[in-house]
Short mmCIF file of C-alpha atoms in Angstrom, two decimals:
data_model
loop_
_atom_site.label_atom_id
_atom_site.label_comp_id
_atom_site.label_asym_id
_atom_site.label_seq_id
_atom_site.Cartn_x
_atom_site.Cartn_y
_atom_site.Cartn_z
CA MET A 1425 48.18 9.57 14.67
CA ASP A 1426 51.17 9.01 12.41
CA LYS A 1427 53.60 9.47 15.29
CA ILE A 1428 52.78 6.24 17.07
CA ILE A 1429 55.16 3.58 15.83
CA LEU A 1430 54.24 0.95 18.43
CA GLY A 1431 51.70 -1.41 16.93
CA ARG A 1432 52.46 -0.47 13.33
CA TYR A 1433 53.64 -2.81 10.61
CA LEU A 1434 56.54 -1.90 8.35
CA PRO A 1435 56.72 -3.88 5.10
CA GLY A 1436 60.10 -5.44 4.57
CA ASP A 1437 61.97 -8.65 4.02
CA SER A 1438 64.61 -10.18 6.25
CA LEU A 1439 65.13 -13.20 8.42
CA VAL A 1440 62.99 -11.78 11.22
CA TYR A 1441 60.10 -11.23 8.78
CA ARG A 1442 60.17 -14.80 7.58
CA LEU A 1443 59.97 -16.36 11.03
CA ASP A 1444 56.74 -18.03 12.05
CA PRO A 1445 54.56 -15.38 13.69
CA ARG A 1446 53.43 -17.76 16.44
CA GLY A 1447 57.01 -18.28 17.51
CA LYS A 1448 57.78 -14.58 17.35
CA PHE A 1449 54.67 -13.76 19.33
CA LEU A 1450 55.34 -16.26 22.11
CA LEU A 1451 59.07 -15.57 22.30
CA THR A 1452 58.46 -11.82 22.58
CA PHE A 1453 56.32 -12.45 25.66
CA TYR A 1454 58.89 -14.89 26.94
CA PHE A 1455 61.64 -12.32 26.50
CA VAL A 1456 59.66 -9.68 28.38
CA GLY A 1457 59.41 -12.24 31.17
CA ILE A 1458 63.14 -13.06 31.34
CA VAL A 1459 64.10 -9.37 31.30
CA PHE A 1460 63.09 -9.37 34.95
CA LEU A 1461 65.63 -12.12 35.70
CA ALA A 1462 68.53 -9.80 34.94
CA ASN A 1463 70.02 -8.40 38.12
CA ASN A 1464 73.52 -7.09 37.41
CA VAL A 1465 75.47 -5.03 34.91
CA ALA A 1466 76.69 -8.05 32.96
CA SER A 1467 73.23 -9.58 32.51
CA TYR A 1468 71.70 -6.27 31.43
CA ALA A 1469 74.54 -5.63 29.02
CA PHE A 1470 74.05 -9.10 27.56
CA LEU A 1471 70.28 -8.60 27.04
CA LEU A 1472 70.90 -5.21 25.49
CA ALA A 1473 73.42 -6.77 23.11
CA PHE A 1474 70.87 -9.48 22.21
CA VAL A 1475 68.13 -6.96 21.44
CA ILE A 1476 70.46 -4.85 19.31
CA PHE A 1477 71.48 -8.03 17.48
CA ALA A 1478 67.80 -8.86 16.81
CA VAL A 1479 67.16 -5.33 15.56
CA PHE A 1480 70.20 -5.64 13.30
CA LEU A 1481 68.87 -8.96 11.90
CA SER A 1482 65.54 -7.34 11.07
CA LYS A 1483 67.33 -4.85 8.75
CA ILE A 1484 64.99 -2.10 9.96
CA ASN A 1485 66.39 1.39 10.38
CA PHE A 1486 67.30 1.94 14.03
CA GLY A 1487 65.59 5.33 13.93
CA PHE A 1488 62.18 3.61 13.92
CA PHE A 1489 62.92 2.08 17.30
CA LEU A 1490 63.98 5.40 18.75
CA LYS A 1491 60.73 6.85 17.43
CA GLY A 1492 58.91 4.03 19.20
CA LEU A 1493 60.26 5.39 22.48
CA LYS A 1494 58.74 8.82 21.95
CA PRO A 1495 55.17 8.18 23.17
CA VAL A 1496 56.43 6.58 26.40
CA PHE A 1497 59.31 9.02 26.93
CA TRP A 1498 57.59 10.87 29.78
CA LEU A 1499 56.62 7.64 31.51
CA ILE A 1500 60.25 6.49 31.42
CA LEU A 1501 61.52 9.84 32.65
CA PHE A 1502 58.98 9.88 35.49
CA THR A 1503 59.80 6.34 36.66
CA VAL A 1504 63.54 6.91 36.46
CA ALA A 1505 63.23 10.18 38.39
CA LEU A 1506 61.19 8.50 41.11
CA GLN A 1507 63.80 5.78 41.46
CA LEU A 1508 66.58 8.34 41.56
CA LEU A 1509 65.00 10.44 44.27
CA PHE A 1510 63.16 7.96 46.47
CA THR A 1511 65.46 4.95 46.80
CA PRO A 1512 66.27 4.61 50.49
CA SER A 1513 69.99 4.35 51.26
CA ALA A 1514 72.27 4.10 54.27
CA ASN A 1515 74.82 6.61 52.97
CA PRO A 1516 73.11 9.01 50.55
CA LEU A 1517 75.19 11.31 48.40
CA TRP A 1518 72.67 14.04 48.78
CA HIS A 1519 69.69 14.46 51.04
CA TRP A 1520 66.98 17.10 51.20
CA GLY A 1521 63.62 16.66 52.92
CA ILE A 1522 61.97 13.54 51.51
CA PHE A 1523 64.38 13.35 48.57
CA THR A 1524 67.40 11.07 48.69
CA PHE A 1525 69.99 10.75 45.99
CA SER A 1526 72.29 7.79 46.30
CA LYS A 1527 74.54 5.43 44.40
CA GLU A 1528 72.03 2.60 44.86
CA GLY A 1529 69.26 4.82 43.49
CA LEU A 1530 71.38 5.66 40.48
CA VAL A 1531 72.04 1.96 39.74
CA ILE A 1532 68.36 0.96 40.12
CA ALA A 1533 67.28 3.88 37.94
CA GLY A 1534 69.78 2.76 35.31
CA TYR A 1535 68.41 -0.81 35.40
CA ILE A 1536 64.83 0.40 35.06
CA PHE A 1537 65.78 2.59 32.15
CA ILE A 1538 67.42 -0.33 30.31
CA ARG A 1539 64.49 -2.59 31.16
CA PHE A 1540 62.11 -0.11 29.54
CA ILE A 1541 64.28 0.11 26.46
CA LEU A 1542 64.53 -3.67 26.16
CA ILE A 1543 60.79 -4.26 26.47
CA ILE A 1544 59.83 -1.45 24.11
CA PHE A 1545 62.42 -2.39 21.50
CA ILE A 1546 61.49 -6.06 21.44
CA SER A 1547 57.74 -5.41 21.22
CA THR A 1548 58.27 -2.78 18.53
CA LEU A 1549 60.34 -5.37 16.68
CA LEU A 1550 57.42 -7.81 16.83
CA THR A 1551 54.83 -5.37 15.51
CA LEU A 1552 57.10 -3.85 12.88
CA THR A 1553 57.90 -7.22 11.35
CA THR A 1554 54.54 -8.99 11.76
CA THR A 1555 51.34 -8.01 9.96
CA PRO A 1556 48.25 -7.55 12.14
CA ILE A 1557 46.62 -10.50 10.44
CA GLU A 1558 49.60 -12.71 11.26
CA ILE A 1559 49.29 -11.63 14.89
CA SER A 1560 45.59 -12.49 14.97
CA ASP A 1561 46.33 -15.85 13.28
CA SER A 1562 48.94 -16.53 15.94
CA ILE A 1563 46.52 -15.70 18.72
CA GLU A 1564 43.98 -18.09 17.21
CA SER A 1565 46.52 -20.84 16.94
CA ILE A 1566 47.85 -20.26 20.46
CA LEU A 1567 44.34 -20.20 21.95
CA LYS A 1568 43.29 -23.40 20.17
CA PRO A 1569 43.71 -25.62 23.27
CA LEU A 1570 41.02 -23.51 24.96
CA LYS A 1571 38.46 -25.11 22.60
CA LYS A 1572 38.36 -27.99 25.06
CA ILE A 1573 36.80 -25.74 27.69
CA LYS A 1574 34.26 -24.48 25.10
CA PHE A 1575 36.01 -21.16 24.53
CA PRO A 1576 34.85 -19.84 21.11
CA VAL A 1577 38.33 -19.64 19.57
CA THR A 1578 37.33 -19.36 15.89
CA GLN A 1579 34.76 -16.65 16.61
CA VAL A 1580 37.23 -14.67 18.71
CA ALA A 1581 39.81 -14.98 15.93
CA LEU A 1582 37.34 -13.72 13.32
CA MET A 1583 36.38 -10.90 15.65
CA LEU A 1584 40.02 -9.95 16.03
CA SER A 1585 40.73 -10.00 12.31
CA ILE A 1586 37.61 -7.93 11.54
CA ALA A 1587 38.57 -5.46 14.27
CA LEU A 1588 42.06 -5.15 12.78
CA ARG A 1589 40.67 -4.81 9.28
CA PHE A 1590 38.42 -1.93 10.41
CA VAL A 1591 41.08 0.09 12.22
CA PRO A 1592 42.23 1.99 9.09
CA LEU A 1593 38.63 2.38 7.90
CA LEU A 1594 37.57 3.91 11.21
CA VAL A 1595 40.64 6.16 11.30
CA ASP A 1596 39.61 7.44 7.84
CA GLU A 1597 36.06 7.86 9.05
CA THR A 1598 37.23 9.84 12.10
CA THR A 1599 39.33 12.21 10.02
CA LYS A 1600 36.40 12.73 7.64
CA ILE A 1601 34.00 13.46 10.49
CA MET A 1602 36.51 15.84 12.10
CA ASP A 1603 36.96 17.74 8.85
CA ALA A 1604 33.20 17.88 8.31
CA GLN A 1605 32.66 19.22 11.83
CA ARG A 1606 35.49 21.72 11.42
CA ALA A 1607 33.77 22.97 8.28
CA ARG A 1608 30.74 23.61 10.52
CA GLY A 1609 32.83 25.57 12.98
CA VAL A 1610 33.78 23.05 15.68
CA ASP A 1611 37.18 23.86 17.14
CA PHE A 1612 39.21 20.84 18.28
CA GLY A 1613 42.04 21.26 20.75
CA GLU A 1614 41.12 24.79 21.77
CA GLY A 1615 39.94 26.16 25.09
CA GLY A 1616 39.81 24.61 28.55
CA LEU A 1617 39.52 20.96 29.49
CA ILE A 1618 35.70 20.88 29.64
CA LYS A 1619 35.40 22.66 26.31
CA ARG A 1620 37.85 20.25 24.73
CA ILE A 1621 35.97 17.24 26.01
CA LYS A 1622 32.71 18.74 24.78
CA SER A 1623 34.14 19.23 21.30
CA PHE A 1624 34.60 15.46 21.06
CA VAL A 1625 30.87 14.80 21.22
CA PRO A 1626 30.33 15.77 17.55
CA ILE A 1627 33.02 13.22 16.60
CA LEU A 1628 32.10 10.35 18.87
CA ILE A 1629 28.36 10.20 18.20
CA PRO A 1630 28.60 10.04 14.38
CA LEU A 1631 31.53 7.62 14.71
CA PHE A 1632 29.49 5.24 16.87
CA VAL A 1633 26.48 5.50 14.59
CA SER A 1634 28.55 4.81 11.50
CA SER A 1635 30.33 1.90 13.22
CA PHE A 1636 26.99 0.31 13.96
CA SER A 1637 25.79 0.77 10.41
CA ILE A 1638 29.04 -0.66 9.02
CA ALA A 1639 28.68 -3.61 11.39
CA TYR A 1640 25.13 -4.20 10.18
CA ASP A 1641 26.13 -4.03 6.50
CA LEU A 1642 29.06 -6.34 7.10
CA ALA A 1643 26.92 -8.86 9.00
CA ILE A 1644 24.44 -8.96 6.11
CA ALA A 1645 27.28 -9.36 3.60
CA MET A 1646 28.85 -12.16 5.64
CA GLU A 1647 25.56 -14.00 5.98
CA SER A 1648 24.86 -13.71 2.27
CA ARG A 1649 28.27 -15.28 1.65
CA GLY A 1650 27.32 -18.29 3.70
CA TYR A 1651 28.84 -17.52 7.11
CA LYS A 1652 26.97 -19.47 9.75
CA ASP A 1653 28.71 -19.76 13.08
CA GLY A 1654 32.36 -20.47 12.48
CA GLU A 1655 31.95 -24.25 12.71
CA GLY A 1656 32.81 -26.41 9.70
CA ARG A 1657 34.86 -23.67 8.09
CA SER A 1658 38.13 -24.44 6.39
CA LYS A 1659 41.11 -22.12 6.54
CA TYR A 1660 42.72 -20.39 3.59
CA ARG A 1661 45.61 -18.99 5.55
CA VAL A 1662 48.00 -21.48 7.12
CA LEU A 1663 51.11 -20.86 9.14
CA SER A 1664 54.13 -23.07 8.63
CA TRP A 1665 56.71 -23.87 11.26
CA ASP A 1666 60.13 -24.24 9.61
CA ARG A 1667 63.62 -25.26 10.58
CA ARG A 1668 64.58 -21.63 11.18
CA ASP A 1669 61.79 -21.37 13.76
CA ASN A 1670 63.31 -24.32 15.61
CA ILE A 1671 66.67 -22.55 15.48
CA MET A 1672 65.04 -19.46 16.94
CA VAL A 1673 63.71 -21.45 19.89
CA ILE A 1674 67.10 -23.07 20.50
CA PHE A 1675 68.78 -19.67 20.25
CA MET A 1676 66.35 -18.24 22.79
CA ALA A 1677 67.03 -21.15 25.14
CA ALA A 1678 70.75 -20.40 24.83
CA VAL A 1679 70.06 -16.76 25.67
CA THR A 1680 68.18 -17.86 28.78
CA GLY A 1681 71.06 -20.14 29.77
CA ILE A 1682 73.67 -17.41 29.42
CA LEU A 1683 71.42 -15.02 31.32
CA LEU A 1684 71.06 -17.45 34.23
CA PHE A 1685 74.80 -17.94 34.28
CA LEU A 1686 75.54 -14.19 34.27
CA ARG A 1687 72.93 -13.65 36.95
CA SER A 1688 74.64 -15.88 39.48
CA TYR A 1689 78.09 -14.75 38.34
CA MET B 1060 12.72 -20.34 -20.93
CA GLU B 1061 13.60 -21.90 -17.64
CA LYS B 1062 12.53 -20.12 -14.50
CA ILE B 1063 15.24 -19.70 -11.89
CA ILE B 1064 13.40 -17.53 -9.38
CA SER B 1065 9.68 -17.49 -8.96
CA ILE B 1066 8.06 -15.14 -6.46
CA LYS B 1067 4.37 -15.45 -5.59
CA ASP B 1068 2.18 -13.01 -3.63
CA LEU B 1069 5.01 -11.73 -1.50
CA ASN B 1070 4.25 -9.39 1.41
CA TYR B 1071 6.64 -7.80 3.84
CA THR B 1072 6.32 -5.04 6.40
CA TYR B 1073 9.32 -3.87 8.43
CA PRO B 1074 8.76 -4.16 12.17
CA GLU B 1075 7.25 -0.95 13.52
CA ALA B 1076 6.67 0.45 10.02
CA LYS B 1077 3.20 1.61 9.03
CA ARG B 1078 3.44 0.94 5.30
CA SER B 1079 4.39 -2.42 3.88
CA ALA B 1080 7.67 -2.48 2.00
CA ILE B 1081 6.50 -5.19 -0.42
CA LYS B 1082 2.86 -5.64 -1.38
CA ASN B 1083 1.48 -8.75 -3.13
CA LEU B 1084 4.46 -8.95 -5.40
CA SER B 1085 4.73 -11.73 -7.95
CA LEU B 1086 7.65 -12.02 -10.34
CA ASP B 1087 9.32 -14.70 -12.44
CA ILE B 1088 12.98 -14.43 -13.32
CA TYR B 1089 14.41 -16.62 -16.07
CA LYS B 1090 17.73 -18.34 -16.42
CA ASN B 1091 20.60 -16.30 -17.94
CA GLU B 1092 18.41 -13.22 -17.97
CA TRP B 1093 19.72 -9.77 -17.04
CA LEU B 1094 16.91 -8.20 -15.11
CA SER B 1095 17.02 -4.66 -13.84
CA ILE B 1096 14.85 -3.59 -10.96
CA VAL B 1097 14.42 0.18 -10.83
CA GLY B 1098 12.43 2.52 -8.64
CA LYS B 1099 12.86 5.57 -6.48
CA ASN B 1100 14.30 5.49 -2.97
CA GLY B 1101 12.11 3.51 -0.61
CA SER B 1102 10.29 1.63 -3.36
CA GLY B 1103 11.29 -1.74 -1.89
CA LYS B 1104 14.14 -2.74 -4.22
CA SER B 1105 16.68 -3.63 -1.56
CA THR B 1106 14.04 -5.28 0.60
CA LEU B 1107 13.24 -7.54 -2.32
CA THR B 1108 16.88 -8.71 -2.61
CA LYS B 1109 17.09 -9.40 1.09
CA LEU B 1110 13.89 -11.45 0.86
CA ILE B 1111 15.22 -13.47 -2.08
CA ASP B 1112 18.38 -14.31 -0.13
CA GLY B 1113 16.43 -15.09 3.02
CA LEU B 1114 18.21 -12.35 4.98
CA ILE B 1115 14.76 -11.25 6.12
CA GLU B 1116 11.67 -13.42 6.30
CA ALA B 1117 8.52 -12.65 4.32
CA ASP B 1118 5.18 -12.17 6.10
CA SER B 1119 3.39 -14.19 3.45
CA GLY B 1120 3.98 -15.54 -0.04
CA THR B 1121 6.61 -17.88 -1.43
CA ILE B 1122 9.98 -17.55 -3.13
CA GLU B 1123 11.25 -20.39 -5.26
CA VAL B 1124 14.96 -20.48 -6.07
CA ALA B 1125 16.10 -23.03 -8.68
CA GLY B 1126 12.97 -25.11 -8.24
CA GLN B 1127 12.90 -25.11 -4.46
CA ILE B 1128 10.71 -23.01 -2.21
CA ILE B 1129 13.03 -21.44 0.33
CA ASN B 1130 12.38 -21.97 4.02
CA GLU B 1131 14.45 -22.00 7.17
CA GLU B 1132 15.94 -25.45 6.52
CA ASN B 1133 17.17 -24.99 2.97
CA ILE B 1134 18.09 -21.31 3.08
CA TRP B 1135 21.82 -22.01 3.36
CA GLU B 1136 21.66 -24.21 0.30
CA ALA B 1137 19.76 -21.49 -1.58
CA ARG B 1138 22.38 -18.94 -0.55
CA THR B 1139 25.12 -20.95 -2.21
CA LYS B 1140 23.23 -20.44 -5.49
CA ILE B 1141 22.96 -16.68 -4.99
CA GLY B 1142 25.78 -14.17 -4.75
CA ILE B 1143 25.14 -10.57 -3.77
CA ILE B 1144 27.37 -7.59 -4.49
CA PHE B 1145 26.40 -4.76 -2.17
CA GLN B 1146 26.40 -1.02 -2.50
CA ASN B 1147 29.32 0.08 -0.38
CA PRO B 1148 32.48 -1.87 -1.19
CA ASP B 1149 34.07 -0.80 2.10
CA HIS B 1150 31.37 -2.45 4.16
CA GLN B 1151 31.48 -5.92 2.64
CA PHE B 1152 35.13 -6.86 3.06
CA VAL B 1153 35.89 -9.48 5.67
CA GLY B 1154 39.48 -10.35 4.82
CA ALA B 1155 42.54 -8.28 5.59
CA THR B 1156 43.94 -8.95 2.12
CA VAL B 1157 42.29 -9.36 -1.28
CA GLU B 1158 42.91 -13.12 -1.43
CA ASP B 1159 41.60 -13.67 2.11
CA ASP B 1160 38.43 -11.90 1.23
CA VAL B 1161 37.84 -13.87 -1.96
CA ALA B 1162 38.44 -17.06 0.04
CA PHE B 1163 35.91 -16.14 2.74
CA GLY B 1164 32.87 -17.65 0.97
CA LEU B 1165 34.85 -20.80 0.17
CA GLU B 1166 36.01 -21.15 3.77
CA ASN B 1167 32.36 -21.04 4.80
CA GLN B 1168 31.66 -23.97 2.48
CA GLY B 1169 34.51 -25.88 4.09
CA MET B 1170 36.42 -26.27 0.81
CA PRO B 1171 39.84 -27.96 1.26
CA ARG B 1172 42.77 -25.56 1.09
CA GLU B 1173 44.38 -26.78 -2.14
CA GLU B 1174 41.12 -26.35 -4.07
CA MET B 1175 40.63 -22.98 -2.44
CA VAL B 1176 43.99 -21.64 -3.58
CA LYS B 1177 43.11 -22.60 -7.16
CA ALA B 1178 39.57 -21.19 -6.97
CA VAL B 1179 40.80 -17.88 -5.53
CA ASP B 1180 43.39 -17.49 -8.28
CA GLU B 1181 40.86 -18.28 -11.00
CA ALA B 1182 38.32 -15.82 -9.62
CA LEU B 1183 40.91 -13.05 -9.36
CA ILE B 1184 42.08 -13.66 -12.93
CA LEU B 1185 38.46 -13.42 -14.14
CA VAL B 1186 38.09 -9.94 -12.65
CA LYS B 1187 41.67 -8.98 -13.65
CA MET B 1188 42.80 -8.42 -10.07
CA ALA B 1189 45.41 -11.19 -9.80
CA ASP B 1190 48.23 -8.67 -9.37
CA PHE B 1191 46.54 -7.25 -6.29
CA LYS B 1192 46.28 -10.58 -4.46
CA GLU B 1193 48.22 -9.60 -1.37
CA ARG B 1194 47.07 -6.00 -1.15
CA ASP B 1195 45.12 -4.51 1.71
CA PRO B 1196 41.56 -3.77 0.43
CA GLN B 1197 41.81 -0.33 1.97
CA SER B 1198 44.53 0.60 -0.53
CA LEU B 1199 42.36 -0.12 -3.60
CA SER B 1200 40.12 2.22 -5.56
CA GLY B 1201 36.34 1.85 -5.37
CA GLY B 1202 36.11 0.09 -8.73
CA GLN B 1203 38.87 -2.33 -7.80
CA LYS B 1204 37.16 -3.08 -4.49
CA GLN B 1205 33.92 -3.91 -6.31
CA ARG B 1206 35.84 -6.19 -8.68
CA VAL B 1207 37.27 -8.02 -5.67
CA ALA B 1208 33.75 -8.33 -4.27
CA ILE B 1209 32.65 -9.81 -7.60
CA ALA B 1210 35.56 -12.27 -7.43
CA GLY B 1211 34.43 -13.27 -3.93
CA VAL B 1212 30.96 -13.94 -5.29
CA LEU B 1213 32.16 -15.79 -8.41
CA ALA B 1214 34.58 -18.02 -6.50
CA THR B 1215 31.60 -19.77 -4.91
CA LYS B 1216 30.14 -20.46 -8.40
CA PRO B 1217 26.62 -19.08 -7.93
CA GLN B 1218 23.84 -19.33 -10.53
CA ILE B 1219 22.35 -15.97 -9.68
CA VAL B 1220 24.22 -12.73 -9.05
CA ILE B 1221 22.36 -9.87 -7.43
CA MET B 1222 23.89 -6.41 -7.71
CA ASP B 1223 22.33 -4.24 -5.04
CA GLU B 1224 23.18 -0.74 -6.29
CA SER B 1225 26.74 -2.03 -6.65
CA THR B 1226 27.86 0.74 -8.96
CA SER B 1227 26.19 3.68 -7.25
CA MET B 1228 29.33 4.67 -5.35
CA LEU B 1229 31.72 4.32 -8.29
CA ASP B 1230 32.96 6.92 -10.72
CA PRO B 1231 31.86 6.61 -14.39
CA ASP B 1232 34.97 4.62 -15.32
CA GLY B 1233 34.66 2.18 -12.45
CA ARG B 1234 30.97 1.75 -13.25
CA LYS B 1235 31.62 0.94 -16.89
CA THR B 1236 34.35 -1.61 -16.08
CA VAL B 1237 32.24 -3.36 -13.47
CA LEU B 1238 29.12 -3.51 -15.67
CA ASN B 1239 31.02 -4.76 -18.73
CA LEU B 1240 32.72 -7.36 -16.60
CA VAL B 1241 29.40 -8.63 -15.27
CA GLN B 1242 27.96 -8.72 -18.79
CA GLN B 1243 30.94 -10.74 -20.02
CA LEU B 1244 30.69 -13.18 -17.12
CA ARG B 1245 26.97 -13.63 -17.65
CA SER B 1246 27.49 -15.02 -21.15
CA GLN B 1247 30.59 -17.05 -20.16
CA GLN B 1248 29.14 -18.72 -17.10
CA ASP B 1249 25.43 -18.76 -17.86
CA LEU B 1250 24.65 -16.52 -14.89
CA THR B 1251 21.38 -14.84 -14.10
CA ILE B 1252 21.88 -11.20 -13.17
CA ILE B 1253 19.50 -9.16 -11.07
CA SER B 1254 20.63 -5.57 -11.00
CA ILE B 1255 19.05 -3.12 -8.62
CA THR B 1256 19.49 0.54 -9.36
CA HIS B 1257 17.73 3.85 -9.38
CA ASP B 1258 19.64 5.11 -12.35
CA ILE B 1259 17.79 4.30 -15.55
CA GLU B 1260 20.92 4.75 -17.68
CA GLU B 1261 22.46 1.80 -15.92
CA THR B 1262 19.79 -0.56 -17.26
CA GLU B 1263 21.07 -0.36 -20.84
CA LEU B 1264 22.69 -3.80 -20.70
CA SER B 1265 19.61 -5.52 -19.34
CA GLN B 1266 17.05 -7.51 -21.27
CA ARG B 1267 14.14 -6.72 -19.02
CA ILE B 1268 13.29 -3.91 -16.62
CA VAL B 1269 10.89 -4.07 -13.71
CA VAL B 1270 9.74 -0.76 -12.22
CA LEU B 1271 8.85 -0.88 -8.54
CA ASN B 1272 6.82 1.72 -6.74
CA ASP B 1273 5.59 1.47 -3.16
CA GLY B 1274 6.43 -2.22 -3.02
CA GLN B 1275 4.49 -3.10 -6.15
CA ILE B 1276 5.45 -3.76 -9.75
CA VAL B 1277 4.10 -0.93 -11.88
CA SER B 1278 5.82 -1.82 -15.16
CA ASP B 1279 7.58 -4.85 -16.53
CA GLY B 1280 9.01 -5.00 -20.00
CA LYS B 1281 11.89 -4.72 -22.43
CA PRO B 1282 14.12 -1.66 -21.99
CA GLU B 1283 12.67 0.05 -25.11
CA GLU B 1284 9.16 -0.30 -23.72
CA ILE B 1285 10.14 1.05 -20.33
CA TYR B 1286 12.18 3.95 -21.72
CA ASP B 1287 9.19 4.83 -23.88
CA LEU B 1288 7.10 5.59 -20.79
CA GLY B 1289 8.72 9.04 -20.83
CA ALA B 1290 6.86 11.30 -18.44
CA ASP B 1291 5.44 8.29 -16.58
CA LEU B 1292 8.97 7.40 -15.52
CA GLN B 1293 9.26 10.72 -13.75
CA LYS B 1294 6.13 9.88 -11.77
CA PHE B 1295 8.09 7.02 -10.23
CA GLY B 1296 11.03 9.24 -9.41
CA LEU B 1297 13.17 8.09 -12.33
CA GLU B 1298 14.99 10.25 -14.83
CA GLU B 1299 14.32 9.78 -18.51
CA PRO B 1300 17.30 8.34 -20.39
CA PHE B 1301 19.41 10.98 -22.11
CA THR B 1302 18.47 9.92 -25.64
CA SER B 1303 14.72 10.02 -24.88
CA GLU B 1304 15.03 13.54 -23.58
CA LEU B 1305 17.01 14.57 -26.63
CA VAL B 1306 14.54 12.91 -29.00
CA SER B 1307 11.54 14.60 -27.42
CA THR B 1308 13.24 17.98 -27.73
CA LEU B 1309 14.22 17.29 -31.35
CA ARG B 1310 10.72 16.13 -32.28
CA ASP B 1311 9.52 19.72 -32.03
CA THR B 1312 11.69 20.74 -34.97
CA ILE B 1313 12.56 17.61 -36.95
CA LYS B 1314 10.70 14.46 -37.82
CA LEU B 1315 11.91 11.32 -36.06
CA PRO B 1316 10.32 7.84 -35.97
CA ASP B 1317 8.07 7.02 -33.02
CA GLY B 1318 9.22 4.92 -30.11
CA TYR B 1319 12.44 4.75 -28.13
CA LEU B 1320 15.73 5.23 -29.92
CA ASN B 1321 18.99 4.20 -28.34
CA GLU B 1322 22.22 6.06 -28.91
CA GLU B 1323 23.13 4.12 -32.09
CA GLU B 1324 19.66 4.39 -33.59
CA LEU B 1325 19.49 8.09 -32.87
CA LYS B 1326 22.90 8.61 -34.43
CA GLU B 1327 21.75 6.76 -37.55
CA GLN B 1328 18.57 8.83 -37.81
CA LEU B 1329 20.50 12.06 -37.48
CA TRP B 1330 22.97 11.02 -40.18
CA LYS B 1331 20.06 10.10 -42.46
CA LEU B 1332 18.57 13.55 -41.99
CA HIS B 1333 21.95 15.10 -42.62
CA SER B 1334 22.40 13.25 -45.93
CA ASN B 1335 18.85 14.17 -47.03
CA MET B 1336 19.59 17.85 -46.72
#
């Protein structure tokens, strides 16, 4: 479980860390959107330069981002290979049966590869520099307008923050259960597919049961501390939008402008 | 002495259970008292706390908290007067950081943010956890987690603190720190403490012990009186305190005064015998 870097927070301190999480959250989505506007070498090179600049600003070791690629490595390879071999072309360099290898295919495969890298790097940057609780606060704040259509924003936000708070606890619980079952002779990751799936039953059932009992205990504890229904609560944690967040938005607008220019260039 | 909780003829049976968990129980608890409720597993101790806090509803009987009989309308007001520290520290954290968790009860009361920041700091200083303000609760030791839970309870300024086997999952050190802390806070803030446990040794700090068995009170008295029950304690699934056991073994060979002796008294008696020799 330690290998997955995507979705993990890395404590640190730099400009990127101090930005308002709401802005970071929205702009990350925005960036993923504008990646699809790029259509030529210049625009892709520009976006790549921007992402590397952002990574540099975060002061996080570049190795972490490369590690973030690992879990999706096969997906990237598969997609790139498909593009390489199945892009139709008028004058292919190489042709065999249903496979075509062409200059166009090579270019498209290259674009897709960079697109993957851009999206993964920028989302890794968001999660590495933003604590889970900041992300859930941002989601609450962003969803606030939905209150008008009676969407239970505060409840959903509490649900999110409790879910996040229980991730490490449940990971601990899972390891404990696995060790306990190993001590009783259950072999994980051995044998055929069916046998492997079967060996998960002695983990999943106790895990569900203990999750329910934790949920019950927590509900009782919350009620005893005066939690009613999320209405009339004040908030301890507040987010503050600073001047540097404005600068970030302006900077991002400039990036979009340059991208649009390079695109039609 | 002023009564803070008064329970009259309380009955409760869990849905689908054959035996009642609480049978005709009446009990008065006084202000600033440290009351221990002991009993073996399944004697109804935890059920009693949940009834007092209105987390479950009694079949019959009344519970009066600070002069008011609790019912569905005023239960939230009663809950602000009662703080509960539960058994498993891992299962009572709501916040993702220590300060968030301490603030949770205050957020529920709708306290303005500036006051909250002050109240959270004060509560964390009281339990000596101010340095851990921004830490993830998961990274703390069991004793530290319970201290944070105490801070969460104290921040809301309750009059009554119920400890529902709060020290049963701690190591001896953590247990001692938590109990001493609660004792200190009781005298500083005029709190009433109700401590639920099945470990008789843990009742040392209390002024009164109530023994529950099968949902009924079988003994109610000062610690010395209860410890003196000796073999009767074992009937209710409780261990004798260490000194009682030692005294009863020693009585076979040397002469010791009757009645319960605590550690200090026993030490004194033994020194006396030593100097007589």
